[in-house]
mmCIF file of N, CA and C in Angstrom:
data_model
loop_
_atom_site.group_PDB
_atom_site.id
_atom_site.type_symbol
_atom_site.label_atom_id
_atom_site.label_comp_id
_atom_site.label_asym_id
_atom_site.label_seq_id
_atom_site.Cartn_x
_atom_site.Cartn_y
_atom_site.Cartn_z
ATOM 1 N N UNK B 1 0.855 -1.176 -0.008
ATOM 2 C CA UNK B 1 0.016 -0.029 0.000
ATOM 3 C C UNK B 1 0.885 1.234 0.023
ATOM 4 N N UNK B 2 0.569 2.197 -0.874
ATOM 5 C CA UNK B 2 1.352 3.363 -0.896
ATOM 6 C C UNK B 2 0.862 4.355 0.118
ATOM 7 N N UNK B 3 1.661 5.372 0.359
ATOM 8 C CA UNK B 3 1.251 6.401 1.349
ATOM 9 C C UNK B 3 -0.021 7.056 0.938
ATOM 10 N N UNK B 4 -0.166 7.357 -0.376
ATOM 11 C CA UNK B 4 -1.334 8.001 -0.915
ATOM 12 C C UNK B 4 -2.615 7.152 -0.615
ATOM 13 N N UNK B 5 -2.464 5.822 -0.966
ATOM 14 C CA UNK B 5 -3.571 4.896 -0.692
ATOM 15 C C UNK B 5 -3.978 4.842 0.739
ATOM 16 N N UNK B 6 -2.927 4.828 1.584
ATOM 17 C CA UNK B 6 -3.174 4.793 3.049
ATOM 18 C C UNK B 6 -3.984 5.992 3.514
ATOM 19 N N UNK B 7 -3.548 7.159 3.026
ATOM 20 C CA UNK B 7 -4.202 8.422 3.405
ATOM 21 C C UNK B 7 -5.636 8.464 2.961
ATOM 22 N N UNK B 8 -5.884 7.939 1.739
ATOM 23 C CA UNK B 8 -7.232 7.886 1.214
ATOM 24 C C UNK B 8 -8.157 7.010 2.116
ATOM 25 N N UNK B 9 -7.653 5.848 2.439
ATOM 26 C CA UNK B 9 -8.431 4.925 3.316
ATOM 27 C C UNK B 9 -8.596 5.524 4.703
ATOM 28 N N UNK B 10 -7.583 6.179 5.205
ATOM 29 C CA UNK B 10 -7.697 6.839 6.498
ATOM 30 C C UNK B 10 -8.769 7.968 6.507
ATOM 31 N N UNK B 11 -8.753 8.752 5.448
ATOM 32 C CA UNK B 11 -9.784 9.798 5.310
ATOM 33 C C UNK B 11 -11.180 9.185 5.235
ATOM 34 N N UNK B 12 -11.290 8.106 4.460
ATOM 35 C CA UNK B 12 -12.633 7.445 4.360
ATOM 36 C C UNK B 12 -13.038 6.911 5.803
ATOM 37 N N UNK B 13 -12.091 6.354 6.497
ATOM 38 C CA UNK B 13 -12.405 5.820 7.827
ATOM 39 C C UNK B 13 -12.846 6.917 8.759
ATOM 40 N N UNK B 14 -12.126 8.039 8.745
ATOM 41 C CA UNK B 14 -12.440 9.160 9.632
ATOM 42 C C UNK B 14 -13.802 9.798 9.299
ATOM 43 N N UNK B 15 -14.147 9.736 8.015
ATOM 44 C CA UNK B 15 -15.403 10.310 7.553
ATOM 45 C C UNK B 15 -16.537 9.283 7.542
ATOM 46 N N UNK B 16 -16.252 8.074 8.069
ATOM 47 C CA UNK B 16 -17.215 6.979 8.153
ATOM 48 C C UNK B 16 -17.807 6.644 6.776
ATOM 49 N N UNK B 17 -16.944 6.691 5.764
ATOM 50 C CA UNK B 17 -17.322 6.357 4.359
ATOM 51 C C UNK B 17 -16.667 5.087 3.899
ATOM 52 N N UNK B 18 -15.969 4.383 4.730
ATOM 53 C CA UNK B 18 -15.124 3.244 4.368
ATOM 54 C C UNK B 18 -16.013 1.982 4.182
ATOM 55 N N UNK B 19 -15.660 1.208 3.175
ATOM 56 C CA UNK B 19 -16.391 -0.052 2.984
ATOM 57 C C UNK B 19 -15.768 -1.146 3.800
ATOM 58 N N UNK B 20 -16.459 -2.280 3.941
ATOM 59 C CA UNK B 20 -15.892 -3.359 4.754
ATOM 60 C C UNK B 20 -14.598 -3.899 4.160
ATOM 61 N N UNK B 21 -14.530 -4.006 2.836
ATOM 62 C CA UNK B 21 -13.307 -4.487 2.186
ATOM 63 C C UNK B 21 -12.131 -3.531 2.402
ATOM 64 N N UNK B 22 -12.421 -2.222 2.360
ATOM 65 C CA UNK B 22 -11.393 -1.230 2.654
ATOM 66 C C UNK B 22 -10.969 -1.282 4.119
ATOM 67 N N UNK B 23 -11.872 -1.496 4.980
ATOM 68 C CA UNK B 23 -11.581 -1.613 6.438
ATOM 69 C C UNK B 23 -10.701 -2.865 6.644
ATOM 70 N N UNK B 24 -11.023 -3.985 5.997
ATOM 71 C CA UNK B 24 -10.247 -5.195 6.142
ATOM 72 C C UNK B 24 -8.763 -4.919 5.646
ATOM 73 N N UNK B 25 -8.660 -4.194 4.529
ATOM 74 C CA UNK B 25 -7.334 -3.863 3.978
ATOM 75 C C UNK B 25 -6.555 -3.019 4.995
ATOM 76 N N UNK B 26 -7.204 -2.061 5.584
ATOM 77 C CA UNK B 26 -6.558 -1.177 6.555
ATOM 78 C C UNK B 26 -6.139 -2.007 7.772
ATOM 79 N N UNK B 27 -6.942 -2.898 8.202
ATOM 80 C CA UNK B 27 -6.634 -3.808 9.339
ATOM 81 C C UNK B 27 -5.438 -4.679 9.052
ATOM 82 N N UNK B 28 -5.366 -5.272 7.833
ATOM 83 C CA UNK B 28 -4.264 -6.073 7.442
ATOM 84 C C UNK B 28 -2.961 -5.316 7.394
ATOM 85 N N UNK B 29 -3.047 -4.071 6.886
ATOM 86 C CA UNK B 29 -1.871 -3.156 6.886
ATOM 87 C C UNK B 29 -1.429 -2.868 8.305
ATOM 88 N N UNK B 30 -2.372 -2.628 9.200
ATOM 89 C CA UNK B 30 -2.008 -2.342 10.608
ATOM 90 C C UNK B 30 -1.371 -3.590 11.244
ATOM 91 N N UNK B 31 -1.928 -4.755 11.035
ATOM 92 C CA UNK B 31 -1.348 -5.973 11.580
ATOM 93 C C UNK B 31 0.051 -6.224 11.037
ATOM 94 N N UNK B 32 0.237 -5.975 9.757
ATOM 95 C CA UNK B 32 1.566 -6.191 9.177
ATOM 96 C C UNK B 32 2.608 -5.177 9.779
ATOM 97 N N UNK B 33 2.220 -3.919 9.928
ATOM 98 C CA UNK B 33 3.074 -2.905 10.510
ATOM 99 C C UNK B 33 3.473 -3.217 11.921
ATOM 100 N N UNK B 34 2.532 -3.742 12.694
ATOM 101 C CA UNK B 34 2.784 -4.125 14.101
ATOM 102 C C UNK B 34 3.749 -5.314 14.149
ATOM 103 N N UNK B 35 3.569 -6.309 13.266
ATOM 104 C CA UNK B 35 4.430 -7.483 13.214
ATOM 105 C C UNK B 35 5.822 -7.039 12.855
ATOM 106 N N UNK B 36 6.007 -6.177 11.857
ATOM 107 C CA UNK B 36 7.330 -5.724 11.422
ATOM 108 C C UNK B 36 8.002 -4.968 12.516
ATOM 109 N N UNK B 37 7.248 -4.257 13.338
ATOM 110 C CA UNK B 37 7.903 -3.437 14.387
ATOM 111 C C UNK B 37 8.380 -4.298 15.556
ATOM 112 N N UNK B 38 7.934 -5.610 15.576
ATOM 113 C CA UNK B 38 8.353 -6.502 16.660
ATOM 114 C C UNK B 38 9.590 -7.314 16.214
ATOM 115 N N UNK B 39 9.946 -7.264 14.979
ATOM 116 C CA UNK B 39 11.056 -8.063 14.491
ATOM 117 C C UNK B 39 12.382 -7.557 15.025
ATOM 118 N N UNK B 40 13.269 -8.439 15.199
ATOM 119 C CA UNK B 40 14.594 -8.095 15.742
ATOM 120 C C UNK B 40 15.391 -7.205 14.752
ATOM 121 N N UNK B 41 16.072 -6.228 15.247
ATOM 122 C CA UNK B 41 16.799 -5.305 14.434
ATOM 123 C C UNK B 41 18.239 -5.867 14.182
ATOM 124 N N UNK B 42 18.774 -6.575 15.173
ATOM 125 C CA UNK B 42 20.123 -7.100 15.099
ATOM 126 C C UNK B 42 20.090 -8.517 14.707
ATOM 127 N N UNK B 43 21.117 -8.981 14.003
ATOM 128 C CA UNK B 43 21.219 -10.336 13.541
ATOM 129 C C UNK B 43 21.531 -11.300 14.701
ATOM 130 N N UNK B 44 22.268 -10.783 15.683
ATOM 131 C CA UNK B 44 22.675 -11.666 16.812
ATOM 132 C C UNK B 44 22.987 -10.794 18.051
ATOM 133 N N UNK B 45 23.117 -11.452 19.170
ATOM 134 C CA UNK B 45 23.530 -10.725 20.386
ATOM 135 C C UNK B 45 24.958 -10.187 20.248
ATOM 136 N N UNK B 46 25.762 -10.918 19.551
ATOM 137 C CA UNK B 46 27.132 -10.475 19.340
ATOM 138 C C UNK B 46 27.211 -9.135 18.575
ATOM 139 N N UNK B 47 26.360 -9.093 17.482
ATOM 140 C CA UNK B 47 26.340 -7.838 16.740
ATOM 141 C C UNK B 47 25.714 -6.724 17.606
ATOM 142 N N UNK B 48 24.716 -6.985 18.332
ATOM 143 C CA UNK B 48 24.094 -6.001 19.239
ATOM 144 C C UNK B 48 25.066 -5.427 20.222
ATOM 145 N N UNK B 49 25.836 -6.322 20.829
ATOM 146 C CA UNK B 49 26.870 -5.921 21.832
ATOM 147 C C UNK B 49 27.981 -5.116 21.203
ATOM 148 N N UNK B 50 28.394 -5.530 19.994
ATOM 149 C CA UNK B 50 29.436 -4.805 19.302
ATOM 150 C C UNK B 50 29.003 -3.380 19.010
ATOM 151 N N UNK B 51 27.802 -3.183 18.529
ATOM 152 C CA UNK B 51 27.217 -1.871 18.204
ATOM 153 C C UNK B 51 27.084 -1.031 19.427
ATOM 154 N N UNK B 52 26.564 -1.705 20.485
ATOM 155 C CA UNK B 52 26.367 -1.019 21.748
ATOM 156 C C UNK B 52 27.699 -0.440 22.303
ATOM 157 N N UNK B 53 28.776 -1.248 22.259
ATOM 158 C CA UNK B 53 30.067 -0.812 22.719
ATOM 159 C C UNK B 53 30.638 0.302 21.889
ATOM 160 N N UNK B 54 30.394 0.221 20.576
ATOM 161 C CA UNK B 54 30.895 1.162 19.616
ATOM 162 C C UNK B 54 30.211 2.550 19.849
ATOM 163 N N UNK B 55 28.911 2.496 20.041
ATOM 164 C CA UNK B 55 28.165 3.737 20.327
ATOM 165 C C UNK B 55 28.619 4.363 21.631
ATOM 166 N N UNK B 56 28.737 3.564 22.667
ATOM 167 C CA UNK B 56 29.165 4.053 23.986
ATOM 168 C C UNK B 56 30.592 4.664 23.912
ATOM 169 N N UNK B 57 31.478 3.952 23.187
ATOM 170 C CA UNK B 57 32.862 4.471 23.021
ATOM 171 C C UNK B 57 32.837 5.830 22.328
ATOM 172 N N UNK B 58 32.011 5.920 21.305
ATOM 173 C CA UNK B 58 31.948 7.241 20.543
ATOM 174 C C UNK B 58 31.387 8.323 21.423
ATOM 175 N N UNK B 59 30.356 8.046 22.182
ATOM 176 C CA UNK B 59 29.731 9.051 23.029
ATOM 177 C C UNK B 59 30.742 9.506 24.098
ATOM 178 N N UNK B 60 31.430 8.543 24.668
ATOM 179 C CA UNK B 60 32.405 8.845 25.743
ATOM 180 C C UNK B 60 33.526 9.674 25.174
ATOM 181 N N UNK B 61 33.930 9.385 23.941
ATOM 182 C CA UNK B 61 35.056 10.100 23.293
ATOM 183 C C UNK B 61 34.702 11.522 22.964
ATOM 184 N N UNK B 62 33.424 11.756 22.602
ATOM 185 C CA UNK B 62 32.988 13.081 22.132
ATOM 186 C C UNK B 62 32.435 13.970 23.217
ATOM 187 N N UNK B 63 32.213 13.466 24.405
ATOM 188 C CA UNK B 63 31.716 14.297 25.472
ATOM 189 C C UNK B 63 32.753 14.544 26.454
ATOM 190 N N UNK B 64 32.680 15.703 27.102
ATOM 191 C CA UNK B 64 33.593 16.059 28.133
ATOM 192 C C UNK B 64 32.822 16.148 29.455
ATOM 193 N N UNK B 65 33.517 15.769 30.516
ATOM 194 C CA UNK B 65 32.834 15.917 31.804
ATOM 195 C C UNK B 65 32.499 17.353 32.085
ATOM 196 N N UNK B 66 31.315 17.549 32.611
ATOM 197 C CA UNK B 66 30.876 18.910 32.964
ATOM 198 C C UNK B 66 31.100 19.109 34.461
ATOM 199 N N UNK B 67 32.190 19.620 34.812
ATOM 200 C CA UNK B 67 32.476 19.841 36.226
ATOM 201 C C UNK B 67 31.859 21.217 36.642
ATOM 202 N N UNK B 68 30.743 21.062 37.284
ATOM 203 C CA UNK B 68 30.063 22.343 37.749
ATOM 204 C C UNK B 68 30.640 22.843 39.080
ATOM 205 N N UNK B 69 31.338 21.999 39.768
ATOM 206 C CA UNK B 69 31.966 22.409 41.017
ATOM 207 C C UNK B 69 33.432 22.568 40.801
ATOM 208 N N UNK B 70 33.930 23.756 41.136
ATOM 209 C CA UNK B 70 35.336 24.011 40.988
ATOM 210 C C UNK B 70 35.967 23.937 42.384
ATOM 211 N N UNK B 71 37.084 23.333 42.453
ATOM 212 C CA UNK B 71 37.824 23.225 43.683
ATOM 213 C C UNK B 71 38.739 24.438 43.721
ATOM 214 N N UNK B 72 38.557 25.235 44.824
ATOM 215 C CA UNK B 72 39.384 26.484 44.937
ATOM 216 C C UNK B 72 40.454 26.287 45.972
#
């Protein structure tokens, strides 16, 4: 379903002009979107940990401690 088709069906739904077939199509689209959002992003735990460490290392390298208290 294209974005344009989705918007048309959504407008029909909001205006209570949607047919049962169109409503079924919208429901299938919703179910598919929910299923895809639950899929794993990483191929493995090893890959996940590698990326996690890489991101943390980059953040640590690019940030400086903010010492709000000065020792006099």
